[in-house]
Coordinates of C-alpha atoms in Angstrom, one line a residue:
M802 CA 93.2 97.2 104.5
K803 CA 96.6 98.7 104.9
S804 CA 96.2 100.4 101.6
L805 CA 92.9 101.9 102.6
R806 CA 94.4 103.1 105.9
K807 CA 97.3 104.6 104.0
I808 CA 94.9 106.5 101.7
I809 CA 92.8 107.8 104.6
T810 CA 96.0 108.9 106.6
R811 CA 97.3 110.7 103.6
S812 CA 93.8 112.3 103.1
I813 CA 93.8 113.5 106.7
L814 CA 97.3 114.9 106.5
L815 CA 96.6 116.6 103.2
T816 CA 93.4 118.2 104.5
A817 CA 95.2 119.4 107.6
A818 CA 98.0 120.8 105.4
I819 CA 95.5 122.6 103.2
A820 CA 93.7 124.1 106.3
L821 CA 97.1 125.3 107.8
L822 CA 98.0 126.8 104.4
L823 CA 94.7 128.6 104.2
V824 CA 95.2 130.0 107.7
T825 CA 98.7 131.1 106.9
I826 CA 97.5 132.7 103.6
N827 CA 94.7 134.6 105.5
L828 CA 97.1 135.9 108.1
S829 CA 99.6 137.0 105.4
F830 CA 96.9 138.7 103.4
L831 CA 95.5 140.5 106.5
T832 CA 99.0 141.6 107.5
S833 CA 99.8 142.8 104.0
F834 CA 96.4 144.7 103.8
M835 CA 97.0 146.5 107.1
M836 CA 100.5 147.4 106.2
K837 CA 99.5 148.8 102.8
Y838 CA 96.4 150.8 103.8
S839 CA 97.5 151.9 107.2
S840 CA 100.0 154.2 105.5
N841 CA 97.1 156.2 104.0
H842 CA 96.0 157.4 107.4
P843 CA 97.2 160.9 108.2
L844 CA 100.1 160.8 110.5
K845 CA 100.1 163.1 113.5
Y846 CA 103.4 164.5 112.8
A847 CA 102.3 165.5 109.2
I848 CA 99.2 167.4 110.7
S849 CA 101.5 169.0 113.2
D850 CA 103.9 170.1 110.5
I851 CA 101.0 171.7 108.6
S852 CA 100.0 173.5 111.7
D853 CA 103.5 174.7 112.3
G854 CA 103.6 175.9 108.6
L855 CA 100.6 178.1 109.1
L856 CA 102.3 181.4 110.1
N857 CA 100.7 184.7 111.4
S858 CA 102.3 187.8 110.0
D859 CA 100.7 190.9 111.4
G860 CA 97.3 189.3 111.4
T861 CA 97.7 187.7 108.0
Y862 CA 98.0 183.9 107.9
E863 CA 100.0 182.2 105.3
L864 CA 100.8 178.5 104.7
N865 CA 104.4 178.0 103.8
S866 CA 105.5 175.8 100.8
S867 CA 106.4 172.7 102.8
A868 CA 103.2 172.7 104.7
T869 CA 101.3 173.3 101.4
I870 CA 102.9 170.2 99.9
L871 CA 102.1 168.1 102.9
M872 CA 98.5 169.3 102.8
S873 CA 98.0 168.6 99.1
K874 CA 99.0 164.9 99.6
Q875 CA 95.8 164.1 101.4
F876 CA 93.7 167.1 102.3
V877 CA 91.7 169.3 100.0
W878 CA 90.8 172.2 102.3
A879 CA 91.9 173.7 105.6
M880 CA 90.6 176.3 108.0
L881 CA 91.7 177.9 111.3
I882 CA 89.0 178.5 113.9
D883 CA 89.8 181.0 116.7
R884 CA 88.7 180.6 120.3
E885 CA 85.4 182.3 119.7
G886 CA 84.5 179.8 116.9
Q887 CA 85.1 182.2 114.0
V888 CA 87.0 181.0 110.9
I889 CA 89.9 183.4 110.7
W890 CA 91.8 181.6 107.9
N891 CA 91.0 179.1 105.2
K892 CA 92.3 177.5 102.1
N893 CA 90.1 175.9 99.5
L894 CA 87.2 176.0 101.9
P895 CA 84.0 174.5 100.3
E896 CA 80.9 176.7 100.2
D897 CA 78.9 174.2 102.3
V898 CA 81.3 174.5 105.2
P899 CA 80.1 177.1 107.8
L900 CA 82.4 179.9 109.0
Q901 CA 81.1 180.0 112.6
Y902 CA 81.1 177.2 115.1
T903 CA 80.0 176.6 118.6
L904 CA 81.8 174.5 121.2
A905 CA 79.3 171.7 120.6
D906 CA 79.9 171.9 116.8
V907 CA 83.7 171.5 117.4
A908 CA 83.1 168.6 119.7
S909 CA 80.9 167.0 117.2
F910 CA 83.1 167.1 114.1
S911 CA 86.5 166.9 115.7
R912 CA 86.5 163.0 115.6
W913 CA 84.0 162.4 112.8
Y914 CA 82.8 164.4 109.8
L915 CA 82.0 168.0 109.0
N916 CA 79.2 168.1 106.5
D917 CA 80.3 164.6 105.3
Y918 CA 83.9 165.8 105.0
P919 CA 86.3 163.5 106.9
V920 CA 88.3 166.0 109.0
S921 CA 91.4 166.0 111.2
V922 CA 92.1 168.7 113.8
W923 CA 95.3 170.0 115.4
E924 CA 95.8 172.7 118.0
H925 CA 97.3 175.9 116.6
P926 CA 98.6 178.8 118.8
D927 CA 95.7 180.9 117.5
G928 CA 93.0 178.3 117.7
L929 CA 92.1 175.0 116.1
L930 CA 93.4 173.9 112.7
V931 CA 90.9 171.8 110.8
L932 CA 92.0 169.8 107.7
G933 CA 89.3 168.3 105.4
E934 CA 89.5 165.4 103.0
P935 CA 87.2 164.7 100.0
K936 CA 83.8 163.3 100.8
N937 CA 83.5 159.5 100.8
S938 CA 87.3 159.1 100.9
T939 CA 87.8 158.0 104.5
W940 CA 85.8 155.8 106.8
K941 CA 85.9 156.7 110.5
Y942 CA 84.7 154.5 113.3
N943 CA 85.4 155.3 117.0
I944 CA 86.5 152.2 118.9
T945 CA 86.7 152.4 122.7
S946 CA 88.2 149.6 124.7
T947 CA 89.6 149.0 128.2
E948 CA 93.4 148.8 128.8
N949 CA 92.9 145.2 129.9
T950 CA 91.3 144.3 126.6
I951 CA 94.1 146.0 124.6
A952 CA 96.7 144.2 126.7
H953 CA 95.1 140.8 125.9
I954 CA 94.9 141.4 122.1
P955 CA 98.2 139.6 121.2
G956 CA 97.2 136.6 123.3
F957 CA 93.8 136.6 121.7
I958 CA 95.4 136.6 118.2
V959 CA 97.7 133.7 119.1
S960 CA 94.9 131.8 120.7
F961 CA 92.7 132.4 117.7
F962 CA 95.4 131.1 115.4
F963 CA 95.9 127.9 117.4
L964 CA 92.2 127.4 117.8
N965 CA 91.8 127.6 114.0
V966 CA 94.6 125.0 113.6
L967 CA 93.0 122.7 116.2
I968 CA 89.6 123.0 114.5
A969 CA 91.1 122.3 111.1
L970 CA 92.9 119.2 112.4
A971 CA 89.7 118.0 114.2
L972 CA 87.7 118.5 111.0
A973 CA 90.3 116.7 109.0
L974 CA 90.3 113.8 111.4
F975 CA 86.5 113.7 111.5
L976 CA 86.2 113.7 107.7
G977 CA 89.0 111.1 107.4
L978 CA 87.2 108.7 109.9
W979 CA 83.9 109.3 108.2
L980 CA 85.5 108.6 104.8
Y981 CA 87.2 105.5 106.3
R982 CA 83.9 104.1 107.5
K983 CA 82.2 104.8 104.1
L984 CA 85.1 103.3 102.1
K985 CA 85.8 100.3 104.2
P986 CA 82.9 98.2 102.9
L987 CA 83.8 99.1 99.3
Y988 CA 87.4 98.1 100.0
N989 CA 86.3 94.8 101.4
G990 CA 84.0 94.3 98.5
I991 CA 86.7 95.0 95.9
T992 CA 89.2 92.7 97.6
A993 CA 86.5 90.0 97.7
L994 CA 85.7 90.2 94.0
P995 CA 88.6 87.9 93.0
K996 CA 87.0 85.2 95.1
K997 CA 84.1 85.2 92.7
E998 CA 81.4 85.2 95.4
P999 CA 78.2 87.3 95.5
L1000 CA 78.5 90.5 97.6
T1001 CA 75.8 92.1 99.8
L1002 CA 77.2 95.5 100.5
P1003 CA 74.8 98.1 102.0
T1004 CA 73.5 100.4 99.2
G1005 CA 72.6 103.4 101.3
G1006 CA 74.5 106.6 101.8
V1007 CA 76.9 108.5 99.5
T1008 CA 78.7 105.3 98.5
G1009 CA 75.4 103.4 97.8
E1010 CA 75.6 103.6 94.0
V1011 CA 79.2 102.2 94.0
A1012 CA 78.1 99.5 96.4
R1013 CA 75.2 98.5 94.2
I1014 CA 77.5 98.3 91.1
L1015 CA 79.9 96.1 93.1
N1016 CA 77.1 93.8 94.2
E1017 CA 75.9 93.4 90.6
T1018 CA 79.4 92.9 89.4
S1019 CA 80.0 90.2 92.0
V1020 CA 76.9 88.3 90.8
I1021 CA 78.0 88.5 87.2
L1022 CA 81.5 87.2 88.2
F1023 CA 79.9 84.4 90.3
Q1024 CA 77.7 83.3 87.4
Q1025 CA 80.7 83.4 85.0
E1026 CA 82.8 81.4 87.4
Q1027 CA 80.1 78.8 87.7
Q1028 CA 79.7 78.6 83.9
L1029 CA 83.5 78.3 83.5
A1030 CA 83.6 75.6 86.2
H1031 CA 80.8 73.7 84.5
R1032 CA 82.6 74.0 81.1
D1033 CA 85.9 72.9 82.5
Q1034 CA 84.3 70.0 84.3
A1035 CA 82.5 69.0 81.1
R1036 CA 85.8 69.3 79.1
T1037 CA 87.7 67.2 81.6
E1038 CA 85.0 64.5 81.7
W1039 CA 84.8 64.5 77.9
I1040 CA 88.6 64.1 77.6
A1041 CA 88.6 61.4 80.3
G1042 CA 85.7 59.6 78.5
V1043 CA 87.3 59.7 75.1
S1044 CA 90.6 58.5 76.6
H1045 CA 88.9 55.6 78.2
D1046 CA 87.0 54.7 75.0
I1047 CA 90.1 54.8 72.9
R1048 CA 92.3 52.8 75.2
T1049 CA 90.3 49.6 74.8
P1050 CA 90.4 49.3 70.9
L1051 CA 94.0 50.7 71.0
S1052 CA 95.0 47.9 73.4
M1053 CA 93.5 45.4 71.0
V1054 CA 95.5 46.9 68.1
M1055 CA 98.7 46.8 70.1
G1056 CA 98.0 43.2 71.2
Y1057 CA 97.3 41.9 67.6
A1058 CA 100.3 43.9 66.3
S1059 CA 102.6 42.3 68.9
E1060 CA 101.4 38.8 67.9
L1061 CA 102.0 39.6 64.2
E1062 CA 105.4 41.1 65.0
I1063 CA 106.6 37.8 66.5
N1064 CA 104.7 35.4 64.2
P1065 CA 107.4 33.3 62.5
R1066 CA 105.1 32.4 59.6
L1067 CA 105.0 36.1 58.4
P1068 CA 107.7 37.5 56.2
A1069 CA 110.2 39.9 57.8
A1070 CA 108.7 42.9 56.0
E1071 CA 105.2 42.2 57.4
Q1072 CA 106.7 41.6 60.9
N1073 CA 108.4 45.0 60.6
Q1074 CA 105.1 46.7 59.6
A1075 CA 103.5 45.1 62.7
R1076 CA 106.3 46.5 64.8
I1077 CA 105.7 50.0 63.4
I1078 CA 101.9 49.6 64.1
R1079 CA 102.7 48.6 67.7
E1080 CA 105.2 51.4 68.3
Q1081 CA 102.8 54.1 66.8
S1082 CA 99.9 52.7 68.9
Q1083 CA 102.1 52.9 72.0
R1084 CA 102.8 56.5 71.1
I1085 CA 99.1 57.3 70.6
K1086 CA 98.5 55.7 74.0
S1087 CA 101.2 58.0 75.6
L1088 CA 99.7 61.0 73.9
I1089 CA 96.2 60.2 75.3
D1090 CA 97.7 59.7 78.8
D1091 CA 99.5 63.1 78.5
L1092 CA 96.3 64.8 77.3
N1093 CA 94.3 63.3 80.1
L1094 CA 96.9 64.3 82.7
A1095 CA 97.4 67.8 81.3
S1096 CA 93.6 68.4 81.4
K1097 CA 93.3 67.2 85.0
L1098 CA 96.3 69.4 86.1
E1099 CA 94.9 72.4 84.4
Y1100 CA 91.5 72.2 86.1
H1101 CA 92.8 70.9 89.4
A1102 CA 91.1 67.6 88.9
Q1103 CA 94.2 65.6 89.6
P1104 CA 94.3 64.4 93.2
M1105 CA 97.5 65.1 95.1
E1106 CA 99.1 62.6 97.4
L1107 CA 101.6 64.6 99.3
S1108 CA 104.4 63.0 101.3
R1109 CA 107.9 63.7 102.5
V1110 CA 110.4 62.1 100.1
S1111 CA 114.1 62.1 99.6
P1112 CA 115.0 64.1 96.5
A1113 CA 118.2 62.0 96.0
A1114 CA 116.2 58.8 96.2
L1115 CA 113.6 60.2 93.8
I1116 CA 116.0 61.1 91.0
R1117 CA 118.0 57.8 91.5
G1118 CA 114.7 55.9 91.0
V1119 CA 114.0 57.8 87.8
A1120 CA 117.5 57.1 86.5
V1121 CA 117.3 53.4 87.4
N1122 CA 114.0 53.0 85.5
F1123 CA 115.5 54.5 82.3
I1124 CA 118.6 52.3 82.6
N1125 CA 116.5 49.2 83.2
D1126 CA 114.3 50.1 80.3
G1127 CA 117.3 49.8 78.0
L1128 CA 118.9 53.2 77.8
T1129 CA 122.1 52.6 75.9
A1130 CA 124.7 54.5 73.9
P1131 CA 124.8 57.1 72.5
Y1132 CA 122.9 58.2 75.6
S1133 CA 124.2 58.2 79.2
L1134 CA 122.5 59.1 82.4
S1135 CA 124.3 60.1 85.6
V1136 CA 123.1 61.4 89.0
D1137 CA 124.7 64.1 91.1
V1138 CA 123.4 64.5 94.7
T1139 CA 124.6 65.8 98.0
E1140 CA 124.5 64.0 101.3
E1141 CA 121.8 66.3 102.8
T1142 CA 119.4 65.6 99.9
N1143 CA 119.2 61.9 101.0
S1144 CA 116.9 63.1 103.8
P1145 CA 113.1 63.3 103.2
I1146 CA 113.1 67.0 102.9
L1147 CA 110.8 67.5 99.9
L1148 CA 107.0 67.6 100.4
C1149 CA 105.5 66.5 97.0
D1150 CA 103.4 64.1 95.1
Q1151 CA 106.1 61.5 94.3
A1152 CA 104.3 60.0 91.3
L1153 CA 103.7 63.4 89.6
L1154 CA 107.2 64.5 90.2
H1155 CA 108.5 61.2 88.8
R1156 CA 106.4 61.9 85.7
A1157 CA 107.8 65.4 85.4
L1158 CA 111.4 64.1 85.5
T1159 CA 110.5 61.3 83.0
N1160 CA 109.1 63.9 80.6
L1161 CA 112.3 66.0 80.8
I1162 CA 114.6 63.0 80.2
D1163 CA 112.3 61.8 77.3
N1164 CA 112.5 65.3 75.9
S1165 CA 116.4 65.2 75.9
I1166 CA 116.4 61.8 74.2
R1167 CA 113.8 62.7 71.6
H1168 CA 115.4 66.0 70.5
N1169 CA 119.0 64.7 70.5
P1170 CA 118.9 61.7 68.1
R1171 CA 122.7 61.6 67.9
G1172 CA 122.9 61.1 71.6
C1173 CA 123.7 63.1 74.6
N1174 CA 124.9 62.9 78.2
I1175 CA 122.0 63.5 80.7
T1176 CA 122.6 64.5 84.3
L1177 CA 120.1 64.6 87.1
S1178 CA 121.2 66.7 90.1
V1179 CA 119.5 68.1 93.2
T1180 CA 120.6 71.1 95.3
N1181 CA 119.2 72.3 98.6
L1182 CA 119.5 76.1 98.8
T1183 CA 118.4 78.6 101.4
T1184 CA 115.7 79.8 99.1
G1185 CA 114.5 76.3 98.2
L1186 CA 115.3 73.0 96.6
V1187 CA 116.2 72.7 93.0
I1188 CA 116.2 69.6 90.9
K1189 CA 117.9 69.9 87.5
V1190 CA 117.8 67.8 84.3
S1191 CA 120.7 68.8 82.1
D1192 CA 122.1 67.5 78.9
D1193 CA 124.9 68.5 76.5
G1194 CA 122.7 68.3 73.4
K1195 CA 121.5 71.0 71.0
G1196 CA 119.5 72.9 73.7
Y1197 CA 116.1 74.4 73.7
P1198 CA 114.8 76.6 70.8
P1199 CA 115.2 80.3 71.6
E1200 CA 111.4 80.9 71.3
L1201 CA 110.7 78.2 74.0
I1202 CA 113.0 79.9 76.5
K1203 CA 111.6 83.3 75.6
N1204 CA 108.0 82.2 76.2
S1205 CA 108.6 79.7 79.0
G1206 CA 107.5 82.2 81.7
G1207 CA 104.4 83.5 79.9
L1208 CA 100.8 82.7 80.5
D1209 CA 100.2 81.2 77.0
E1210 CA 101.3 77.6 77.4
S1211 CA 100.6 76.8 73.8
L1212 CA 103.9 78.5 73.0
L1213 CA 105.6 75.6 74.8
L1214 CA 104.1 73.0 72.6
G1215 CA 106.2 73.5 69.5
N1216 CA 107.5 70.0 68.6
H1217 CA 107.7 69.1 72.3
G1218 CA 104.2 67.7 72.6
L1219 CA 102.5 68.1 76.0
G1220 CA 105.6 67.0 77.9
L1221 CA 106.9 70.4 78.9
I1222 CA 103.4 71.7 79.6
I1223 CA 102.8 68.8 82.0
V1224 CA 106.1 69.6 83.7
R1225 CA 105.1 73.2 84.2
R1226 CA 101.6 72.3 85.5
I1227 CA 103.0 69.8 87.9
M1228 CA 105.4 72.4 89.3
K1229 CA 102.5 74.9 89.5
I1230 CA 100.3 72.8 91.7
H1231 CA 103.4 72.2 93.9
G1232 CA 103.7 76.0 94.3
G1233 CA 107.0 76.0 92.4
K1234 CA 108.1 76.7 88.9
V1235 CA 110.2 75.3 86.1
V1236 CA 113.0 77.3 84.4
F1237 CA 114.4 76.4 81.0
E1238 CA 117.9 77.5 80.1
N1239 CA 120.5 76.9 77.4
L1240 CA 124.0 76.3 78.7
P1241 CA 126.9 78.5 77.5
D1242 CA 129.0 75.5 76.4
G1243 CA 126.1 73.8 74.7
G1244 CA 123.2 71.8 76.0
C1245 CA 120.4 72.9 78.3
T1246 CA 119.0 72.6 81.8
A1247 CA 115.5 72.4 83.1
S1248 CA 115.3 73.5 86.8
L1249 CA 112.4 72.4 89.0
V1250 CA 112.4 75.1 91.7
F1251 CA 110.6 74.3 95.0
I1252 CA 110.3 77.6 96.9
S1253 CA 110.7 77.2 100.7

């Protein structure tokens, strides 16, 4: 949900930023437009200079050179009307422009157009100077306003700007909340998909099509999960059944082999063959037990009996069992514990953890036929408790260490059987992990890490 809120918040901020940017661009464009085209409007002082440049010499009017240049920049014709309305001087005057005007004519064109020519006027000592521009070159519109309105224009502009900003922010917030309400069910649906349960999201509105697809996907995932569960259950039951069926004839083989092994009437060679049969049968029985346990651990069919145990007492018990079972030279087994680990500080299934430590010690013995010194230790760190099984033998193969953290457990098999896979699965159901390392001075360590 935090991710969805973060997305919506960023969407609102982004929308608001875009709205503010558009307002700023519009204002900049309007300002630039006004500055550019306002310069084309005839300035009063330019018209005044033209009027000053029109000189009367003994009844003959002449426009001097500077006034002519100013006039040619914007105006195409000019005329001077005396106080009786008669045109007494002109320059480039079009034929459709009259030469006589009444007071009403002058009042009519002075602010607008004369025969569609945009005109400007200026008072001359001898009358009224009229300057004309080309037709359709200038748009004129008379605007009348009160002083009070003009005085409030800056305030209106600032208020208009802030009103636009507020509207943009309000729209951004509204759209963000609308989007949030529409996306929230989809977000909840997507986060619920890993649970492999059917969804019933509403399929109306703009997100209806996506909701429908999520509903259909959840049904497919639910059906696949049920099929996988049925398959896993069938596999576990099949392995358990086969293991049970094999144990009975295997026990008979081991029993008869033991009797033959100690039968004094048999030659020594046949007694040795009986011993080999018994040992290999025992190995087959161990493999069946490992396969059955690994299957139950993988499919969470192994019941857990959690209790508080002393890690120090646990590893001491494992070590005593090995010594009592006849662990002798060239192997040795030692225990290194601290005082605080004597307390029952570890919540675990003691039998499973005992099995994991047994597998690791068996692994050290099996892969170091020339002997090794095995050490069991436990350390209580701030990050969790670590039980280590170390030896000074030949160490783990590099490929085992490289693949020990991967998802493919088959890479742990190698020539180690199911022992290390069982250790890894036991730690997994305890919420911990196992780390395999080779030591710099030779040997290796398997660390059972219980995260606090």
